PDB file of C-alpha atoms in Angstrom:
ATOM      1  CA  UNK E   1      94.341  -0.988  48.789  1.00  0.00           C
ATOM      2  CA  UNK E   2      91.202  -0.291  50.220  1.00  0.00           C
ATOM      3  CA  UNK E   3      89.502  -2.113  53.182  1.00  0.00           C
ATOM      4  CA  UNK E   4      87.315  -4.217  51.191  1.00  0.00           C
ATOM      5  CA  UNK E   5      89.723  -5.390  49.192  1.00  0.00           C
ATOM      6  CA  UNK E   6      92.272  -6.634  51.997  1.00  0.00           C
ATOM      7  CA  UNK E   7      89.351  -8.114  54.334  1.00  0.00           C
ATOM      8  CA  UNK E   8      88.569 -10.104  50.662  1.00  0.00           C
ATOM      9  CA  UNK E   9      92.098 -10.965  50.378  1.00  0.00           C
ATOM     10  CA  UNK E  10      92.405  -9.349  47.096  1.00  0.00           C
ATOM     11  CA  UNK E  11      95.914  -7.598  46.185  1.00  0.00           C
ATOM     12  CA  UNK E  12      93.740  -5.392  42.894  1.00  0.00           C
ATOM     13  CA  UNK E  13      94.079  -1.830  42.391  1.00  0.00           C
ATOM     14  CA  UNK E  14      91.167  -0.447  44.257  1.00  0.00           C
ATOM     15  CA  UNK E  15      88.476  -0.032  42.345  1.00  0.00           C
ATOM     16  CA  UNK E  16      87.386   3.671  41.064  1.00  0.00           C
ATOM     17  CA  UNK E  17      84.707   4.350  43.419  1.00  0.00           C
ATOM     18  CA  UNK E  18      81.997   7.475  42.834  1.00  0.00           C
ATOM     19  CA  UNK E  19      80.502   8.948  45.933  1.00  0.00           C
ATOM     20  CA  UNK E  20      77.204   9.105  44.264  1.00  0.00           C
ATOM     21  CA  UNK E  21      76.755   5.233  44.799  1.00  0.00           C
ATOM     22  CA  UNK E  22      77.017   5.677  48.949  1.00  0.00           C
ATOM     23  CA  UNK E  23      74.323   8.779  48.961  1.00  0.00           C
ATOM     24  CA  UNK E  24      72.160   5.952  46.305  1.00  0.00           C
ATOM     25  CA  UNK E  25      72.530   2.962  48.839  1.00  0.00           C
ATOM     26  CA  UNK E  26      71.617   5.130  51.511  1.00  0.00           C
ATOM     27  CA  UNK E  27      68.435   6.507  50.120  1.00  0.00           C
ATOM     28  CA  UNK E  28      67.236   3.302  49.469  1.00  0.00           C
ATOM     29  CA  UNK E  29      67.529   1.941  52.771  1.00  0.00           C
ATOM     30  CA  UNK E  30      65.957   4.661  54.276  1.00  0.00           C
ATOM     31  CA  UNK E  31      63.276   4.130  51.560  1.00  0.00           C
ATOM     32  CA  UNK E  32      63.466   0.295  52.282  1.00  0.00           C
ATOM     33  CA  UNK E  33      62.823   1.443  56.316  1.00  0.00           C
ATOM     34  CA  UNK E  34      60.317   4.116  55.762  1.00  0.00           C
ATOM     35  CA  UNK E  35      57.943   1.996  53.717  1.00  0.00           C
ATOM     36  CA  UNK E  36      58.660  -1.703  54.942  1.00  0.00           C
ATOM     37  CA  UNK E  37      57.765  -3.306  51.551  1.00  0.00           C
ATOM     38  CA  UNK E  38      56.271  -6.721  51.383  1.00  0.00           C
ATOM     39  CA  UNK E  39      58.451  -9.508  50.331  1.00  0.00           C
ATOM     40  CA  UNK E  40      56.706 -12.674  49.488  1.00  0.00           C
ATOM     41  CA  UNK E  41      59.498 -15.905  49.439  1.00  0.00           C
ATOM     42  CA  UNK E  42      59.172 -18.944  48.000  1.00  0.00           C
ATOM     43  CA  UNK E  43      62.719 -20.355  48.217  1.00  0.00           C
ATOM     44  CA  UNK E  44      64.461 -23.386  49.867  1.00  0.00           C
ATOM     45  CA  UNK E  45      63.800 -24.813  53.876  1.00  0.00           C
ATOM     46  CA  UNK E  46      67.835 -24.267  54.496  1.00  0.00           C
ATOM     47  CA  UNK E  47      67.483 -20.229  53.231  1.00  0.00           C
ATOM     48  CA  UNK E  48      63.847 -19.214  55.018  1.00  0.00           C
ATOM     49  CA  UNK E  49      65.361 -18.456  58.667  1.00  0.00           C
ATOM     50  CA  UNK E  50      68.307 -16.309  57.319  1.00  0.00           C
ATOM     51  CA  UNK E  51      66.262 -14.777  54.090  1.00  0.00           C
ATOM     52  CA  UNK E  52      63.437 -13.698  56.973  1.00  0.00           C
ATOM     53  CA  UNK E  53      65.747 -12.087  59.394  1.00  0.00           C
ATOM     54  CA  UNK E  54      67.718 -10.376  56.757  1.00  0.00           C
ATOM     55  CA  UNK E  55      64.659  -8.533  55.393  1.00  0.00           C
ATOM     56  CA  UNK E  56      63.527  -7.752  58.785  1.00  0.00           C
ATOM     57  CA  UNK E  57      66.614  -6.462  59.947  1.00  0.00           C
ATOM     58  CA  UNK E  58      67.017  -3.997  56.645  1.00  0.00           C
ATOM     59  CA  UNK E  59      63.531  -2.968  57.086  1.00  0.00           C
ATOM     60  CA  UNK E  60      61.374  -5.120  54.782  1.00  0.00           C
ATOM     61  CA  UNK E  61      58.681  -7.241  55.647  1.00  0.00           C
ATOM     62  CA  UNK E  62      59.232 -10.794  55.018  1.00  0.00           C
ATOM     63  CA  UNK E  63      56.295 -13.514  53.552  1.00  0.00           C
ATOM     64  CA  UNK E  64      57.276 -17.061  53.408  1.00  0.00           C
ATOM     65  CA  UNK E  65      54.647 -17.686  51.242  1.00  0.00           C
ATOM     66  CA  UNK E  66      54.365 -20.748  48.816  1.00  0.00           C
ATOM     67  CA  UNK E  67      51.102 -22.443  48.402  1.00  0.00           C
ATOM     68  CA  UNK E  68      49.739 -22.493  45.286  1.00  0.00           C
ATOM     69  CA  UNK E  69      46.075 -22.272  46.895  1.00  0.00           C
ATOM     70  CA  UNK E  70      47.309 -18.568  48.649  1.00  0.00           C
ATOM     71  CA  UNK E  71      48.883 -17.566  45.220  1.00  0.00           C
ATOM     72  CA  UNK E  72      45.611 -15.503  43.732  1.00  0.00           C
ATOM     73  CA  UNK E  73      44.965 -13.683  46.985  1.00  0.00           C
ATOM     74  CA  UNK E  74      48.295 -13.200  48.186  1.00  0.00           C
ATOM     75  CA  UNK E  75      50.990 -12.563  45.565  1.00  0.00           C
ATOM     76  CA  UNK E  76      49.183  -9.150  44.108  1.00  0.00           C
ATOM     77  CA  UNK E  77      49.400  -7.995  47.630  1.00  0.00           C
ATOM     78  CA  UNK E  78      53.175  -8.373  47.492  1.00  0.00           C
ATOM     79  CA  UNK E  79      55.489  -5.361  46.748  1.00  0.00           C
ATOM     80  CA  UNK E  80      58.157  -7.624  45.503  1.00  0.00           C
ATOM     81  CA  UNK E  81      58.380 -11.976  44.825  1.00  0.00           C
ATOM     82  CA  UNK E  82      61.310 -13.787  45.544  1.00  0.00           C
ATOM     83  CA  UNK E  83      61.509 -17.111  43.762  1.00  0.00           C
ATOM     84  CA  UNK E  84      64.234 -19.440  44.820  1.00  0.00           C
ATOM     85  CA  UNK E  85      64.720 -22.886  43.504  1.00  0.00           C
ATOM     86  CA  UNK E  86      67.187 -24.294  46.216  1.00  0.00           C
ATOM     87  CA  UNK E  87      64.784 -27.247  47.224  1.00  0.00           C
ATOM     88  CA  UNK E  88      62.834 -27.454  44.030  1.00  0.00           C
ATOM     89  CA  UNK E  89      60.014 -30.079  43.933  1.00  0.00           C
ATOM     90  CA  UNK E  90      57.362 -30.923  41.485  1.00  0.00           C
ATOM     91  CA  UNK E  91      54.889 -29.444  43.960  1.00  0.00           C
ATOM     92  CA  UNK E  92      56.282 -25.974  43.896  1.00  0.00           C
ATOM     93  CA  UNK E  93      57.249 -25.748  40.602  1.00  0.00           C
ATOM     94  CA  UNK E  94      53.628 -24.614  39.835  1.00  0.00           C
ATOM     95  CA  UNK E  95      53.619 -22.080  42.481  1.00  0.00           C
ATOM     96  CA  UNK E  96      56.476 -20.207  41.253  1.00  0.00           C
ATOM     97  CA  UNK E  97      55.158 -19.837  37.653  1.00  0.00           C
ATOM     98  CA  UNK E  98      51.784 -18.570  39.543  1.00  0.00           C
ATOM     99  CA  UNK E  99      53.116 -16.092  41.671  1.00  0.00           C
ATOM    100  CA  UNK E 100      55.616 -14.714  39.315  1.00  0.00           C
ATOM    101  CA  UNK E 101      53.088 -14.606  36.596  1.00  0.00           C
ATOM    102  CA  UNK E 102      50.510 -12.870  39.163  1.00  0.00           C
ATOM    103  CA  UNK E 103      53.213 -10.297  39.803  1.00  0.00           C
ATOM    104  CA  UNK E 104      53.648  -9.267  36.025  1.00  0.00           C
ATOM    105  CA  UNK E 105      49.901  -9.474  36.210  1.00  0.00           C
ATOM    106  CA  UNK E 106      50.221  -6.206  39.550  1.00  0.00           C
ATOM    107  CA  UNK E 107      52.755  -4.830  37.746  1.00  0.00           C
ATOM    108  CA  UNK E 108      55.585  -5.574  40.762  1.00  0.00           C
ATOM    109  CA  UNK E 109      58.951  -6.692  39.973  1.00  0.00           C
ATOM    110  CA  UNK E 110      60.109 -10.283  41.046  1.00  0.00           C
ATOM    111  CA  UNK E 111      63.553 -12.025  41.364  1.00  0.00           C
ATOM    112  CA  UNK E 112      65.100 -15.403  40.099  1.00  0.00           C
ATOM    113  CA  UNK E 113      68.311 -16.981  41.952  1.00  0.00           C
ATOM    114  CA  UNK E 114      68.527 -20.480  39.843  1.00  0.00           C
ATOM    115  CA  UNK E 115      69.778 -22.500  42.449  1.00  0.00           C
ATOM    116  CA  UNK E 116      72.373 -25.075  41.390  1.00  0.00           C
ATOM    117  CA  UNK E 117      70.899 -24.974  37.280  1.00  0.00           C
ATOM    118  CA  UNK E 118      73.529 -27.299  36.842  1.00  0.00           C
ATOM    119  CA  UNK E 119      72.016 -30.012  38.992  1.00  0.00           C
ATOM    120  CA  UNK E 120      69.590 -31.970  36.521  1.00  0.00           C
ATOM    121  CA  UNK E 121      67.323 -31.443  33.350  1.00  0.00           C
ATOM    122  CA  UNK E 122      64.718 -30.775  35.608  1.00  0.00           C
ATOM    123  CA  UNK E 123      66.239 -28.050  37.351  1.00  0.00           C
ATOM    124  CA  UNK E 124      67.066 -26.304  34.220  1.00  0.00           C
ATOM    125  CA  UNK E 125      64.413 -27.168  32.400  1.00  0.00           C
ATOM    126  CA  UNK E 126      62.149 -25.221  35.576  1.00  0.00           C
ATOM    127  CA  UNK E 127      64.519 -22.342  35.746  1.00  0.00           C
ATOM    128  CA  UNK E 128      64.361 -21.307  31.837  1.00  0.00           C
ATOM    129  CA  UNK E 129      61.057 -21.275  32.149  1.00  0.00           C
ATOM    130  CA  UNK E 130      60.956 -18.843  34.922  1.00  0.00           C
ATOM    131  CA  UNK E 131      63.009 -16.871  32.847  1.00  0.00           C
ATOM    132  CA  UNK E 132      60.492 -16.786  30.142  1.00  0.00           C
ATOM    133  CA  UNK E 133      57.684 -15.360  32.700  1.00  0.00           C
ATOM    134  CA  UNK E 134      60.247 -12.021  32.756  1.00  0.00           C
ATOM    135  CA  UNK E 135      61.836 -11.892  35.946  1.00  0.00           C
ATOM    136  CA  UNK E 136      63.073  -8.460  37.094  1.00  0.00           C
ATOM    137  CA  UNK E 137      66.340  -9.689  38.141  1.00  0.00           C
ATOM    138  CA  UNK E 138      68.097 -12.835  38.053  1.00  0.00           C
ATOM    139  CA  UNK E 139      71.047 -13.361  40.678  1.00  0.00           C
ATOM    140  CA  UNK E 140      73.448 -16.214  40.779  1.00  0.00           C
ATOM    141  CA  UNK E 141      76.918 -17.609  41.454  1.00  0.00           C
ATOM    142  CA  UNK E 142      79.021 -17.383  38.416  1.00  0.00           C
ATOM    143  CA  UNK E 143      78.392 -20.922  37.526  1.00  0.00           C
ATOM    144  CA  UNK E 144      74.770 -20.696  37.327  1.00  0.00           C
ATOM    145  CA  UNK E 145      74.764 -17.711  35.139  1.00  0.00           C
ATOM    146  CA  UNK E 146      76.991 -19.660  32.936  1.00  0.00           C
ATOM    147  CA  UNK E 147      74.291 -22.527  32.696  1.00  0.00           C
ATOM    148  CA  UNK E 148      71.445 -20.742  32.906  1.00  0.00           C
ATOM    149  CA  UNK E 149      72.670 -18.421  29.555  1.00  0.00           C
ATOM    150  CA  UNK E 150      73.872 -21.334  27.629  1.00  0.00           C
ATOM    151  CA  UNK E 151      70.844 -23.124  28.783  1.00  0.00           C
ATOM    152  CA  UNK E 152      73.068 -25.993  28.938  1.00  0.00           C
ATOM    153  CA  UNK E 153      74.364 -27.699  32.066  1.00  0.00           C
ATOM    154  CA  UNK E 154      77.527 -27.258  33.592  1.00  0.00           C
ATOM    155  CA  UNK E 155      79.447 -30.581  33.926  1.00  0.00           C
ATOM    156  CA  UNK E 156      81.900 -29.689  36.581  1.00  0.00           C
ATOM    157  CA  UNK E 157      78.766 -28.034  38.820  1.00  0.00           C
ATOM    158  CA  UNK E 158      79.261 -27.775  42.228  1.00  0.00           C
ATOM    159  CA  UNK E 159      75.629 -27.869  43.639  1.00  0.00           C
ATOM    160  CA  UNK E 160      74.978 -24.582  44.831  1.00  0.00           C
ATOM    161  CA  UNK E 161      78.673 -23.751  45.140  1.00  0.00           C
ATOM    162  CA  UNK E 162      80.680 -21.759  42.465  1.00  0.00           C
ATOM    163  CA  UNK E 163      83.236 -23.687  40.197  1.00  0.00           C
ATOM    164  CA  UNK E 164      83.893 -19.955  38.580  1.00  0.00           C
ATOM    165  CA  UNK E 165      85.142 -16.584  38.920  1.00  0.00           C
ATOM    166  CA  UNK E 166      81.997 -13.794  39.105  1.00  0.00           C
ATOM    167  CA  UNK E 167      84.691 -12.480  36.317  1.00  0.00           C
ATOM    168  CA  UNK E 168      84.757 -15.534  33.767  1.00  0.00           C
ATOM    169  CA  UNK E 169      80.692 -15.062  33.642  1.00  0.00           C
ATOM    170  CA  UNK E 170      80.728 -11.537  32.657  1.00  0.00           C
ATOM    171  CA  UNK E 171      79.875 -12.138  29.330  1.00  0.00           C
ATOM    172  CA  UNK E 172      77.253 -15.168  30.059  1.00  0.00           C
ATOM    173  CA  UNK E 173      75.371 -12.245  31.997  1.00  0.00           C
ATOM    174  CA  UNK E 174      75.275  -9.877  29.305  1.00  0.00           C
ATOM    175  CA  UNK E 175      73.900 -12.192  27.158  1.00  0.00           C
ATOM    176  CA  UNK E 176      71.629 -13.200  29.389  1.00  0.00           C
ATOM    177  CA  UNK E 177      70.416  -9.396  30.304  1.00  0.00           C
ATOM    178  CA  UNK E 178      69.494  -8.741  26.964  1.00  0.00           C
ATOM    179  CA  UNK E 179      67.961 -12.219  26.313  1.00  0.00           C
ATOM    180  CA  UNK E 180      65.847 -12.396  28.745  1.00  0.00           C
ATOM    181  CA  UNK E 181      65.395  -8.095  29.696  1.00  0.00           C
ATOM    182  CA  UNK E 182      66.655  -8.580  33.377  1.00  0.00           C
ATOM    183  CA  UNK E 183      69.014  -7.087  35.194  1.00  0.00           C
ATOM    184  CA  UNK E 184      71.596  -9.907  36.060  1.00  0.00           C
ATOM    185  CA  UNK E 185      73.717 -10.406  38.778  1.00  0.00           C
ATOM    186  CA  UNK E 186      76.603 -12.637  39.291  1.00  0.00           C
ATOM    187  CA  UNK E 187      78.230 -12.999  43.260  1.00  0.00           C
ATOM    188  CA  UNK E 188      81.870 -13.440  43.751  1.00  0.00           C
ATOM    189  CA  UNK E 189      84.599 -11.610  45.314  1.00  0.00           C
ATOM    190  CA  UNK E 190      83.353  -8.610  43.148  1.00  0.00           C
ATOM    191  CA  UNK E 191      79.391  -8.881  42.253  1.00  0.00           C
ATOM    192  CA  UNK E 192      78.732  -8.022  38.998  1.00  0.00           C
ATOM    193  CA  UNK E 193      75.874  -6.304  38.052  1.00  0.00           C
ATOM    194  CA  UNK E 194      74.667  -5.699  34.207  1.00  0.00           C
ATOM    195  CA  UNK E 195      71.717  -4.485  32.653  1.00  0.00           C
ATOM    196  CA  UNK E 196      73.460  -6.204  29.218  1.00  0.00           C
ATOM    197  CA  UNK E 197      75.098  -2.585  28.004  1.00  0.00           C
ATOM    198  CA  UNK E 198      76.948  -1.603  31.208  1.00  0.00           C
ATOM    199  CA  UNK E 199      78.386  -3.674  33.704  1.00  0.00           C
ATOM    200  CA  UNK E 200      78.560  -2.315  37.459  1.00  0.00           C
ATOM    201  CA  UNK E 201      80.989  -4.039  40.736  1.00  0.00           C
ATOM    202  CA  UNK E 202      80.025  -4.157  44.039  1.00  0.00           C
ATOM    203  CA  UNK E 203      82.960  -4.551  46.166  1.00  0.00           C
ATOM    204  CA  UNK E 204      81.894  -4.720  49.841  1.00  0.00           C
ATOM    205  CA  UNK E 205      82.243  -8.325  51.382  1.00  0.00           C
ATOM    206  CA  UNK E 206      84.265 -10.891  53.165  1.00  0.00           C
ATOM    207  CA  UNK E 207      85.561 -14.426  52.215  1.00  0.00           C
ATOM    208  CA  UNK E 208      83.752 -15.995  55.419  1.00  0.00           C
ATOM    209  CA  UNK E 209      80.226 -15.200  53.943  1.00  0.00           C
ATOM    210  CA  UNK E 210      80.788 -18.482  51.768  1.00  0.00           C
ATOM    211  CA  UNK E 211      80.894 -20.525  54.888  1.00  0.00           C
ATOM    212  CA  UNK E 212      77.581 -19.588  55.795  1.00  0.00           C
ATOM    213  CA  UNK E 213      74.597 -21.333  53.971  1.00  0.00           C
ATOM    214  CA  UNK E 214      72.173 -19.300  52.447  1.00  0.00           C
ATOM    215  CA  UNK E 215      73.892 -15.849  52.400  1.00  0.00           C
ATOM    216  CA  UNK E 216      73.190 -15.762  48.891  1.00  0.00           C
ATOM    217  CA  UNK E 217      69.646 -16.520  49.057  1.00  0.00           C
ATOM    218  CA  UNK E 218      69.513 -13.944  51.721  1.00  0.00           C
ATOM    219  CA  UNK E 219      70.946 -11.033  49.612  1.00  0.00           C
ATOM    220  CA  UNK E 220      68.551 -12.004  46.479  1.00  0.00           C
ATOM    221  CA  UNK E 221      65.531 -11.619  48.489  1.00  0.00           C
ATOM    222  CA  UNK E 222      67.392  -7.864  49.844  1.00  0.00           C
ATOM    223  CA  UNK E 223      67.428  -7.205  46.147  1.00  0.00           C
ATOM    224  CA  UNK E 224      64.024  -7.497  45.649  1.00  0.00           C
ATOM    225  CA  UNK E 225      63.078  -5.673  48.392  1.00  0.00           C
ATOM    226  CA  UNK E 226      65.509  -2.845  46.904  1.00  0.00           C
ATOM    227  CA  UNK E 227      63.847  -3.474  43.571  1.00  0.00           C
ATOM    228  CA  UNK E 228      60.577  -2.927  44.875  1.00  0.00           C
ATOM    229  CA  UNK E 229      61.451   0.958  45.800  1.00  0.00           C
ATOM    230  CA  UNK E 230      62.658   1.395  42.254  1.00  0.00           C
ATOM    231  CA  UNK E 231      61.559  -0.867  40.071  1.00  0.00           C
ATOM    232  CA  UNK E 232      62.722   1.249  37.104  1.00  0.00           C
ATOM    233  CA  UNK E 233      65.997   1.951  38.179  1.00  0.00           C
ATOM    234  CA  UNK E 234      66.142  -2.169  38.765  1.00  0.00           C
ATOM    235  CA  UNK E 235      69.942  -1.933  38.227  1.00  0.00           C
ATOM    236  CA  UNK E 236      71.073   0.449  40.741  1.00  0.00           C
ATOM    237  CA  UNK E 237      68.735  -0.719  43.513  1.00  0.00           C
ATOM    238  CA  UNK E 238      70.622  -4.652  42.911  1.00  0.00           C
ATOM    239  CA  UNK E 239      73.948  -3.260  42.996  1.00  0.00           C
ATOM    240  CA  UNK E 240      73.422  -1.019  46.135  1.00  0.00           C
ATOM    241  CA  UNK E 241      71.529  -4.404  48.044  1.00  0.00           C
ATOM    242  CA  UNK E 242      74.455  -6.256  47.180  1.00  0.00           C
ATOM    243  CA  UNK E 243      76.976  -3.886  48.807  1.00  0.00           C
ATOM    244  CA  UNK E 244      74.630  -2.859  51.452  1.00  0.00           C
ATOM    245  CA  UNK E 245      74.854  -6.761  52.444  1.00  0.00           C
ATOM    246  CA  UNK E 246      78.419  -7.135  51.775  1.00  0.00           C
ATOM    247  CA  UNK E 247      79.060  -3.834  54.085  1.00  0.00           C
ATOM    248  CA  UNK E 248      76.921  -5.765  56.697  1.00  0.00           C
ATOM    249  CA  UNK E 249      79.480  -8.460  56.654  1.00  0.00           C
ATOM    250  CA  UNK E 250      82.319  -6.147  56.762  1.00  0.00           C
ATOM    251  CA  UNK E 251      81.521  -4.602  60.790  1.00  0.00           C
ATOM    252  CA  UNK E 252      79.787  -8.071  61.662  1.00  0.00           C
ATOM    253  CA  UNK E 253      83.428  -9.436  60.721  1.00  0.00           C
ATOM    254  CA  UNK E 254      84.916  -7.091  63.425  1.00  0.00           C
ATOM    255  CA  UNK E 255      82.977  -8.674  66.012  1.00  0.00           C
ATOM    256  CA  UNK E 256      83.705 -12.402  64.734  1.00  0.00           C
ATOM    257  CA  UNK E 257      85.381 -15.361  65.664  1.00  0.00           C
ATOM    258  CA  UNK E 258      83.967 -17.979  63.075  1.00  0.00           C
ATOM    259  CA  UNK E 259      80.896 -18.391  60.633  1.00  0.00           C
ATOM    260  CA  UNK E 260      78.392 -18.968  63.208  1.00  0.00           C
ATOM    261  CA  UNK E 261      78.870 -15.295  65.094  1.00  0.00           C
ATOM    262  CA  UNK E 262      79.537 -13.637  61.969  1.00  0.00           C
ATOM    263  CA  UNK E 263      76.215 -14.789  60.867  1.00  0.00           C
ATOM    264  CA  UNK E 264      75.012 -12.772  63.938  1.00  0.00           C
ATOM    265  CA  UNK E 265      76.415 -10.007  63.575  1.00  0.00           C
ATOM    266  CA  UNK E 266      76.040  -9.432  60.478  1.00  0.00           C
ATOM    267  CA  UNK E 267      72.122  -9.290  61.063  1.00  0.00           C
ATOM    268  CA  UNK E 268      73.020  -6.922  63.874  1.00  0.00           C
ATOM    269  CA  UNK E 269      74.918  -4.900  61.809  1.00  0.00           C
ATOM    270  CA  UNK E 270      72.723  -4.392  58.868  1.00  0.00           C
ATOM    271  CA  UNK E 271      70.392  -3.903  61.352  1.00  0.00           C
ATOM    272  CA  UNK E 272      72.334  -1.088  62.771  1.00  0.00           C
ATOM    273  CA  UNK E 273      73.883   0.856  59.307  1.00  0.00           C
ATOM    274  CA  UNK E 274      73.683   4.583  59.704  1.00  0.00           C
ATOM    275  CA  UNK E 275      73.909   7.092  56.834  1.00  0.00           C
ATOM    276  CA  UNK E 276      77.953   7.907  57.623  1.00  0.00           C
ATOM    277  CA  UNK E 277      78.808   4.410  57.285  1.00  0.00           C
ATOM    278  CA  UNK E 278      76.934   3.831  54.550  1.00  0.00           C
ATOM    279  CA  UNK E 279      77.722   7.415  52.325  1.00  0.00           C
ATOM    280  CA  UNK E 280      81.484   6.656  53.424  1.00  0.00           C
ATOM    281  CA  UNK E 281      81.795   2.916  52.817  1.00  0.00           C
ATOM    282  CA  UNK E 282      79.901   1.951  50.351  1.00  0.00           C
ATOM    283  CA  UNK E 283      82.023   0.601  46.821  1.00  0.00           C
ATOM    284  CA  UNK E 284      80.081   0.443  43.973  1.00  0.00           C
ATOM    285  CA  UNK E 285      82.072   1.203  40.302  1.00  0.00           C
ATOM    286  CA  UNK E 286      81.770   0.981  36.910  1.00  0.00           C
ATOM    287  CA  UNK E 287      83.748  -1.641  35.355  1.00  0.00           C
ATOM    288  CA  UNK E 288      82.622  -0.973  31.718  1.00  0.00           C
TER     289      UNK E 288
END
């Protein structure tokens, strides 16, 4: 069993890791610190603090930017968009189809996570939408991607939280790759990654990150800072931020006692990943 797997609590054969994935993650890090690309984030008031400070501490340059006055000016300046409907209101609704239409517009990739799609009509209603304008990438919990590819809501919806297995979605997000052209990404105790032909895991992590709000917000907006380096390799770059992030949590776990100072350290240690750690540890596979 590897490491991964036991800090997860997950008895599974180990998955079949390549080394190529480690040198990958590790070249877009470096590419992510060497250039410090321009995030622009409009996503929820309880993700901002932790989305900022994640960026920062991988390399990226965060831009909590969401007015819809700033939009023409700003957005085309951005390497990358994050759009994040956590808090979704009527007033930024109109922002988000700005600055992700503004970004097709520069030719820069953006990123979807449908916060809670489940929640009302509205909410749905907003995020197919935003799937029409052509995100990038969409991320989400299992039961999101389950709504948002039916584009029907999930009765048993847990808000933001997960009332699925990353693994009962797997189909939902092929469907939805090739419906809508993005890569799509579905967290669990195994991320899975698909570009709707082949279907990728990212296995770094630990159980505690669900008792921290916002970690998942914080890893979309890694993403699309990832993204941004490659936009055509869109696939690759999401599964390496996602197990670049989950890695993170793995040493900040060392150094833990509870949610709170795991939060910190994980910040310290993504702040901190060298090329060893990340070559070595890094578990990406193939799962079809």
């Amino acid at each position: 069993m590897t490491e991964a797997s036991k800090r997860r609590g997950d008895d599974r054969d180990p998955p079949k890791v390549e080394a190529r994935w480690g040198r990958r993650a590790w070249e877009l890090l470096e590419a992510v610190r060497r250039r410090a690309p321009l995030v622009q984030c409009i996503t929820n008031f309880v993700s901002m603090d932790l989305m900022a400070n994640a960026l920062l501490a991988a390399g990226a340059s965060p831009a909590m930017v969401h007015c819809l006055s700033e939009i023409d000016d700003f957005t085309p300046r951005a390497d990358a968009i994050l759009i994040n409907v956590g808090t979704l209101s009527d007033g930024w609704l109109p922002s988000m189809r700005a600055a992700a239409t503004a970004a097709a517009r520069a030719g820069h990739p953006w990123v979807l996570d449908p916060v809670a799609v489940s929640a009302s009509d509205f909410r749905l209603e907003a995020c197919l939408g935003l799937v029409g304008l052509r995100p990038a990438v969409i991320r989400g919990n299992p039961s999101e991607i389950l709504g948002l590819s039916s584009a029907c809501r999930i009765r048993d919806s847990k808000g933001a939280d997960s009332s699925h297995e990353s693994m009962d979605a797997v189909e939902a997000a092929k469907s939805l790759a090739q419906a809508s052209g993005a890569i799509v990404a579905v967290s669990g105790a195994v991320d899975v990654i698909t570009d709707g032909l082949q279907v990728v895991g990212a296995h770094n992590g630990v159980a505690m990150m669900q008792k921290i709000t916002a970690t998942g917000c914080a890893v979309t907006a890694l993403i699309a800072a990832f993204v941004s380096i490659d936009p055509p390799n869109a696939l690759e770059a999401t599964a390496c931020a996602l197990s670049i992030f989950g890695l993170a949590a793995e040493l900040g776990m060392d150094m833990a006692n509870g949610p709170a100072s795991l939060r910190m350290h994980m910040i310290d240690s993504l702040h901190g990943l060298d090329e060893h750690t990340v070559t070595s540890r890094v578990s990406i596979s193939f799962l079809t």
